[in-house]
Tab-separated table of C-alpha atoms in Angstrom:
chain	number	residue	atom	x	y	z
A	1	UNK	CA	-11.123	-20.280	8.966
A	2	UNK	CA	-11.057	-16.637	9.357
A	3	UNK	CA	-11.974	-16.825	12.934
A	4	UNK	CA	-8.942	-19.605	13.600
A	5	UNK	CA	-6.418	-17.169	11.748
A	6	UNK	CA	-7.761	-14.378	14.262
A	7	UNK	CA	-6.992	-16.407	17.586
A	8	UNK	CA	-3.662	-17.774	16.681
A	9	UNK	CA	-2.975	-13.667	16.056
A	10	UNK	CA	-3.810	-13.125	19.455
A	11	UNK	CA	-2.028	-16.083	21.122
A	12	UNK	CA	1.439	-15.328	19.441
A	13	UNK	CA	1.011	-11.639	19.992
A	14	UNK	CA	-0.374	-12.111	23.658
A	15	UNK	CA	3.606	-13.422	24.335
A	16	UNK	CA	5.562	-10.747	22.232
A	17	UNK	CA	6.397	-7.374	23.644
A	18	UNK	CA	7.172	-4.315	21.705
A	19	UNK	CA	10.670	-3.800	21.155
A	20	UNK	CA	11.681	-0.191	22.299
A	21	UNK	CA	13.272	1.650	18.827
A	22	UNK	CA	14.169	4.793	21.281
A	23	UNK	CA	17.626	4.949	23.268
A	24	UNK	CA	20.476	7.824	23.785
A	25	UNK	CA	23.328	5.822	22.253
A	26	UNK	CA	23.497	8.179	19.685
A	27	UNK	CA	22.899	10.963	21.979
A	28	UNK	CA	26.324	12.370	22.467
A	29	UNK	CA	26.662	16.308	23.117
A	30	UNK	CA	30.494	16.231	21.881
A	31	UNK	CA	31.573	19.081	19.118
A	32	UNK	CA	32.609	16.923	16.946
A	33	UNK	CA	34.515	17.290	13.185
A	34	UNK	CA	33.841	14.742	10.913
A	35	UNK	CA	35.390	14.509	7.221
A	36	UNK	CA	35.203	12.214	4.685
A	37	UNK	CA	38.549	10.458	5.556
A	38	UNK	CA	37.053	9.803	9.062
A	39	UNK	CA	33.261	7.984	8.399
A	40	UNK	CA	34.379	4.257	8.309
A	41	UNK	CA	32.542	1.196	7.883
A	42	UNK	CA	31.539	0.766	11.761
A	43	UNK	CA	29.348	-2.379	13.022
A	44	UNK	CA	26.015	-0.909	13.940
A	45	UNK	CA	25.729	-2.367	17.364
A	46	UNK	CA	28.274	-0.744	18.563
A	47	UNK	CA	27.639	2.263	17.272
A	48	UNK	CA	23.745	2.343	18.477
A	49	UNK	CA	22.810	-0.538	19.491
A	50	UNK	CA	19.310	0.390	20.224
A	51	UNK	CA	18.066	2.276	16.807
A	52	UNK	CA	15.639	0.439	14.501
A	53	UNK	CA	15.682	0.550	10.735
A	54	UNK	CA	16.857	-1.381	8.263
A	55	UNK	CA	16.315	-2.589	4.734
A	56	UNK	CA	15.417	-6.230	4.444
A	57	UNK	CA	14.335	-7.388	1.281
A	58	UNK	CA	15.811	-4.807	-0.435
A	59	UNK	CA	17.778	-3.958	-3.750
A	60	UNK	CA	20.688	-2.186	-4.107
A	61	UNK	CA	19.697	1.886	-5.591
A	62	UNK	CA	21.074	5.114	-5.664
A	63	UNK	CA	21.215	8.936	-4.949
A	64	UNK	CA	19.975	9.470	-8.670
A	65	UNK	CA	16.470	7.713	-8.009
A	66	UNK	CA	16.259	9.127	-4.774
A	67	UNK	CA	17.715	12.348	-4.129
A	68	UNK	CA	15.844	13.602	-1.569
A	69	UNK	CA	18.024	10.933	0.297
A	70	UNK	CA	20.317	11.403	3.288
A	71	UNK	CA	22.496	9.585	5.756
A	72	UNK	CA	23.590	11.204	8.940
A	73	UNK	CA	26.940	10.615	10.599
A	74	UNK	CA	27.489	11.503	14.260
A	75	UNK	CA	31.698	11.007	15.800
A	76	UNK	CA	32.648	9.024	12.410
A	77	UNK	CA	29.496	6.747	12.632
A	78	UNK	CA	26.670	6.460	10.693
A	79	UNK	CA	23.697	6.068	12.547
A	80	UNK	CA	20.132	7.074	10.996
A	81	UNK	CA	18.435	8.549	7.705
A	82	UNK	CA	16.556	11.821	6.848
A	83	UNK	CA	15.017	13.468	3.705
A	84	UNK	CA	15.346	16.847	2.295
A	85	UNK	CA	12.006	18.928	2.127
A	86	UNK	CA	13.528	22.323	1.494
A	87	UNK	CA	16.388	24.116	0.537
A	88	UNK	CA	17.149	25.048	5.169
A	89	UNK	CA	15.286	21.458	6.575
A	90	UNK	CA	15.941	17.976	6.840
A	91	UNK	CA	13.492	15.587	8.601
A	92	UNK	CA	13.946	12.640	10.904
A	93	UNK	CA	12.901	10.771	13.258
A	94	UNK	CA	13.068	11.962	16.966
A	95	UNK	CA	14.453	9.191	18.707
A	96	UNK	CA	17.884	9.905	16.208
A	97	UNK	CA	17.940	13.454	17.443
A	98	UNK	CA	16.882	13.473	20.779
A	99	UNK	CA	19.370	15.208	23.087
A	100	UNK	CA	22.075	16.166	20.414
A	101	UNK	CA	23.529	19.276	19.753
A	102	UNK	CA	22.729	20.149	16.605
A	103	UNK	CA	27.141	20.640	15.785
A	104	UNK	CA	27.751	16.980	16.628
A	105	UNK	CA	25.751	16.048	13.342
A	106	UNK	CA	26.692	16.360	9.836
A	107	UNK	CA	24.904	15.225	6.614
A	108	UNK	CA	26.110	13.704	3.991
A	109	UNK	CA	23.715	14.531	1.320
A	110	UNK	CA	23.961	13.717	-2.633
A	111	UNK	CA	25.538	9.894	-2.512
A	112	UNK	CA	24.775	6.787	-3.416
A	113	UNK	CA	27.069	5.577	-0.555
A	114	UNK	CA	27.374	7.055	3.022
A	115	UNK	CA	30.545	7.033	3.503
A	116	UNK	CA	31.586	9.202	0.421
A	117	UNK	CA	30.479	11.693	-2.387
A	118	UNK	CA	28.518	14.350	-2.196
A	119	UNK	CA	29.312	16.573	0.703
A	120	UNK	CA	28.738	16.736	4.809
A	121	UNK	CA	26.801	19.484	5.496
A	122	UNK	CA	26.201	21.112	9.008
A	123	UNK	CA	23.482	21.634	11.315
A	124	UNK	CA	22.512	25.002	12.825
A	125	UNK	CA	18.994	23.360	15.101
A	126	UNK	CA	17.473	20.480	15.880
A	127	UNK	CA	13.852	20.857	16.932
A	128	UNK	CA	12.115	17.321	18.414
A	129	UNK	CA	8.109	17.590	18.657
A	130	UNK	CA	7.783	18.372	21.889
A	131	UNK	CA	4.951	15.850	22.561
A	132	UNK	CA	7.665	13.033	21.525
A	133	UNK	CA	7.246	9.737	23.644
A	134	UNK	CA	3.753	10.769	25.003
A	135	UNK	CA	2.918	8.043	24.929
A	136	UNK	CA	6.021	6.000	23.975
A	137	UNK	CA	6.960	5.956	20.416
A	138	UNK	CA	4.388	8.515	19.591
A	139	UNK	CA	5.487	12.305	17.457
A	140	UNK	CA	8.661	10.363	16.409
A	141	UNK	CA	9.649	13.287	14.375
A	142	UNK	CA	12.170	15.978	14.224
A	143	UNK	CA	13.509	19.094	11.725
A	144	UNK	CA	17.416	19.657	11.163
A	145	UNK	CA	17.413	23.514	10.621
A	146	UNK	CA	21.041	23.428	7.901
A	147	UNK	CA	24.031	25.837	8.961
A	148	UNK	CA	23.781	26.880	5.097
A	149	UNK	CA	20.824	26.117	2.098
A	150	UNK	CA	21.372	23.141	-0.291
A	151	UNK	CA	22.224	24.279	-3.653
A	152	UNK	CA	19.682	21.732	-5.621
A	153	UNK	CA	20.716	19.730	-8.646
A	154	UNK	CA	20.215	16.184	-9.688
A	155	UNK	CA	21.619	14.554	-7.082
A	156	UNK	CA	20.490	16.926	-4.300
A	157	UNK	CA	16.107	17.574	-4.658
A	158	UNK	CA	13.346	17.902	-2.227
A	159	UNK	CA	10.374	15.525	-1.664
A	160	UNK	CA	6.655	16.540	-1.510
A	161	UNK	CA	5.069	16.188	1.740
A	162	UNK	CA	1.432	14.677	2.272
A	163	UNK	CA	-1.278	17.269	2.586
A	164	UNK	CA	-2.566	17.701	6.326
A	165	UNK	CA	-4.490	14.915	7.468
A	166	UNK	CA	-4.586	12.705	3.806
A	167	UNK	CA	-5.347	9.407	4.295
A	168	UNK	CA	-2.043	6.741	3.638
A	169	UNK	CA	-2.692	5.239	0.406
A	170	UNK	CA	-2.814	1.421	1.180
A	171	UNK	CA	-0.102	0.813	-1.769
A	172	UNK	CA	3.211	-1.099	-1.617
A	173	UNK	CA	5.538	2.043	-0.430
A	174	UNK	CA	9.548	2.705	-1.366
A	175	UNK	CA	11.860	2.500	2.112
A	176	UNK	CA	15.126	3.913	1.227
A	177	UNK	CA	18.685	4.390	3.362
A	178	UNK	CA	21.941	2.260	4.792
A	179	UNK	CA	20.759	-0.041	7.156
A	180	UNK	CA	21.616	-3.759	7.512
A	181	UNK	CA	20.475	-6.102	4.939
A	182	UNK	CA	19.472	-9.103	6.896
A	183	UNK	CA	18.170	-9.900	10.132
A	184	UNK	CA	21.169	-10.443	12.664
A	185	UNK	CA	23.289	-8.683	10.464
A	186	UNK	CA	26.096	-6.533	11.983
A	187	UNK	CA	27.655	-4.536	9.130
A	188	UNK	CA	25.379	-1.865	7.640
A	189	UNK	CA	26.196	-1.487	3.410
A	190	UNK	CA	27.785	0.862	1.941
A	191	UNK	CA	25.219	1.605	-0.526
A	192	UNK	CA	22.034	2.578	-0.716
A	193	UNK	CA	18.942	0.037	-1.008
A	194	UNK	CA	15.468	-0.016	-1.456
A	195	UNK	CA	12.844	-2.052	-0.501
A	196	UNK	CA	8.764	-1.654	-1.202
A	197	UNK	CA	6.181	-2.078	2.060
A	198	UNK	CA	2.812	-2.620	1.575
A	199	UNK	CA	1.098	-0.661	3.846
A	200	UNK	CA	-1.433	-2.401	6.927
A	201	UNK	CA	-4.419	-1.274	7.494
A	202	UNK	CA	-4.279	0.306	10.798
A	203	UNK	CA	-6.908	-1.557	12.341
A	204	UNK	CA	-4.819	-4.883	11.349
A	205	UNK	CA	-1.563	-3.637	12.705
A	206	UNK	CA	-3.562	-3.317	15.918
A	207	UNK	CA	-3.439	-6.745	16.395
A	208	UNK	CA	0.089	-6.800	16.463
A	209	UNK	CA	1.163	-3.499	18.474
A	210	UNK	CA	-2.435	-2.584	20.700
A	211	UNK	CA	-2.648	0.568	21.996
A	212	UNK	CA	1.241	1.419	21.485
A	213	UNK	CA	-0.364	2.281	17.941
A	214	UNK	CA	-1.562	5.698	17.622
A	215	UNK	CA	-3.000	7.872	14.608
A	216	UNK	CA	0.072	9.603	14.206
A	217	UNK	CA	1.473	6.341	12.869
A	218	UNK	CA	0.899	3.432	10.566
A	219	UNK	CA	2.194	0.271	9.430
A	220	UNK	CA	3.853	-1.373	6.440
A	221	UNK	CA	5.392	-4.680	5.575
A	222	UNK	CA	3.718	-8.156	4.926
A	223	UNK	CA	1.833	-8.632	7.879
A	224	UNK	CA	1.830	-12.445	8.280
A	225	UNK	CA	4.606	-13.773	6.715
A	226	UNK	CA	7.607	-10.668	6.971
A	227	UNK	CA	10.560	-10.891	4.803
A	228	UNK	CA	10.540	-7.620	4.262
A	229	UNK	CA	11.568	-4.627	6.293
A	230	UNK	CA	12.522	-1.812	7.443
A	231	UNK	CA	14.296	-2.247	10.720
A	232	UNK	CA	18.099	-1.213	12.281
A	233	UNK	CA	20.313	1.222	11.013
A	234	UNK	CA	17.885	3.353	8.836
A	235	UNK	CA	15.528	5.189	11.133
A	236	UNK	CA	14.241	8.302	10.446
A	237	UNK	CA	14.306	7.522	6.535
A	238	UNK	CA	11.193	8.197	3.933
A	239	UNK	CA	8.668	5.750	2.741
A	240	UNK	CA	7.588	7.671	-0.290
A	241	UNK	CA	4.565	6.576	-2.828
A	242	UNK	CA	4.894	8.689	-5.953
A	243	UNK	CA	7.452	11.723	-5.049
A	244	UNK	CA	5.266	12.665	-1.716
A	245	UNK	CA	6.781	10.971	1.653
A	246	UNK	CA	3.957	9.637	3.615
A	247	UNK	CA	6.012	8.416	6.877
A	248	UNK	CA	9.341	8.377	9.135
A	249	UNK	CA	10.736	5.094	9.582
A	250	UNK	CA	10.009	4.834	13.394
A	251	UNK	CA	10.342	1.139	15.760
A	252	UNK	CA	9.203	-2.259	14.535
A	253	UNK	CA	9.339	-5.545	16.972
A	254	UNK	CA	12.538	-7.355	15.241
A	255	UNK	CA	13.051	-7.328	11.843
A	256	UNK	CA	11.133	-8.466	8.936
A	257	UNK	CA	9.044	-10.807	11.388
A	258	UNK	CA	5.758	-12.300	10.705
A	259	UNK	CA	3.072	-10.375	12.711
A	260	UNK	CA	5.499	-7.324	13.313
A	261	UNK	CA	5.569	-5.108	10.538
A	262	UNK	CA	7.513	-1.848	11.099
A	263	UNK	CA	5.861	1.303	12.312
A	264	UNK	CA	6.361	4.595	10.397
A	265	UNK	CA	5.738	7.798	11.887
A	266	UNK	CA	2.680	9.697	9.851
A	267	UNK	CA	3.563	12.700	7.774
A	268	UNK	CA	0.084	13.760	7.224
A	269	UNK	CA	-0.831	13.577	10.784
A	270	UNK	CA	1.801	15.348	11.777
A	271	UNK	CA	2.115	18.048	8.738
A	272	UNK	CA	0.958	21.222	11.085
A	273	UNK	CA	3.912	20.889	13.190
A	274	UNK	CA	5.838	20.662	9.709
A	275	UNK	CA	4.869	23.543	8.483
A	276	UNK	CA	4.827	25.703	11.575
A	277	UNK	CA	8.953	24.473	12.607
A	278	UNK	CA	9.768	24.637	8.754
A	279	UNK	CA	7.216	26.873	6.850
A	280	UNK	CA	7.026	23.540	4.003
């Protein structure tokens, strides 16, 4: 039976292609102010149509339970997560970041909802690993230097990163942030969600993504049936087991489909570069 299971893996997969998470929609050099009057509920595909991250499956939550938390906003829209780990960096995934001036972001950090409370704060750098895309989708990570440090409080608290190299627990992980709620969707919520991944053992998620899927990343979701997710609107976002963030929310094929599960970038794998761009 095991053996039968096996070959229908490969026959699906052998017709299903990756689905690139990467893209320069959100890529726009402008110096741009943003307030709180001016972030509006925007449809996500127009906005950036080619991002990946969402929460499917999910609960609503909020800023309180996960403060590290933040949503970034980019000309009014908001387009991708990121998690404090100090007082001066944010990190994210690459493909948000990649060819942006570091004044056309702001952060709105502290709030349940991403389009108010808390406050925007600026950016002063944006450093992408320099090894991002080789190959494609690999070193999907990137630091926000801020213009000025977070003053910390309950709302407003840094996560624990992974120690170099430690092993991804195989555990059901938390996936926070903003992105769409169901598959198709086209309005992302105004609140924060949650959802909890169990994470695939890499040599499993092989079978789904080949040799797109390096060690610098790993898998979560429910590998043969889906249904839940992490897909549009929230890349770049934690999935955190027990206050330490183990991965970046990075590409998945669709969302919340059954052989597919979404691809996180790993924190441990990539924790040098971490600490050298960020001294966490």
């Amino acid at each position: 039976m095991a053996w039968k299971i096996l070959c229908l893996l490969f026959a699906l997969i052998h017709f299903v292609d990756p689905q690139q998470a990467t893209g320069d929609c959100c890529s726009d050099e402008q110096n741009t102010e943003v307030t709180d009057n001016e972030i509006q509920d925007v449809e996500l595909e127009a906005a950036c149509p080619e991002l990946s991250g969402q929460i499917i499956g999910g609960r609503p939550s909020s800023v309180v339970r996960h403060p590290y938390q933040v949503s970034m906003v980019m000309n009014g829209n908001s387009f991708c997560g990121g998690f404090i780990i100090s007082r001066d960096y944010i990190l994210t995934a690459a493909h948000c970041v990649q060819n942006t001036a570091p004044e056309a972001i702001r952060l709105r950090v502290g709030s349940t909802r991403r389009d108010s409370g808390g406050r925007i704060v600026r950016v002063s750098a944006v450093t992408v690993h320099p090894q991002y895309g080789q190959p494609r989708f690999d070193h999907d990570i990137a630091a926000l230097r801020l213009s000025e440090p977070l003053v910390f409080g309950p709302s407003i608290q840094p996560i624990r990163l992974p120690q170099p190299r430690q092993a991804v627990p195989l555990v059901r992980l938390t996936v926070t942030g903003w992105g769409l709620t169901a598959p198709g969707g086209r309005r992302i919520p105004r609140t924060m969600m949650e959802a909890n991944v169990p994470v695939v053992p890499h040599w499993l998620c092989r079978l789904s993504y080949g040799d797109a899927l390096t060690t610098n990343m790993f898998c979560g979701g429910h590998f043969l049936i889906g249904g839940v997710s992490s897909c549009q609107g929230d890349s770049g976002g934690p999935a955190v087991f027990r206050g330490t963030a183990f991965g970046i929310v990075s590409f998945a094929r669709g969302c919340a489909l059954p052989l597919s599960p979404t691809v996180f970038s790993n924190v441990a794998a990539l924790r040098d570069w971490v600490t050298q761009n960020t001294g966490v």
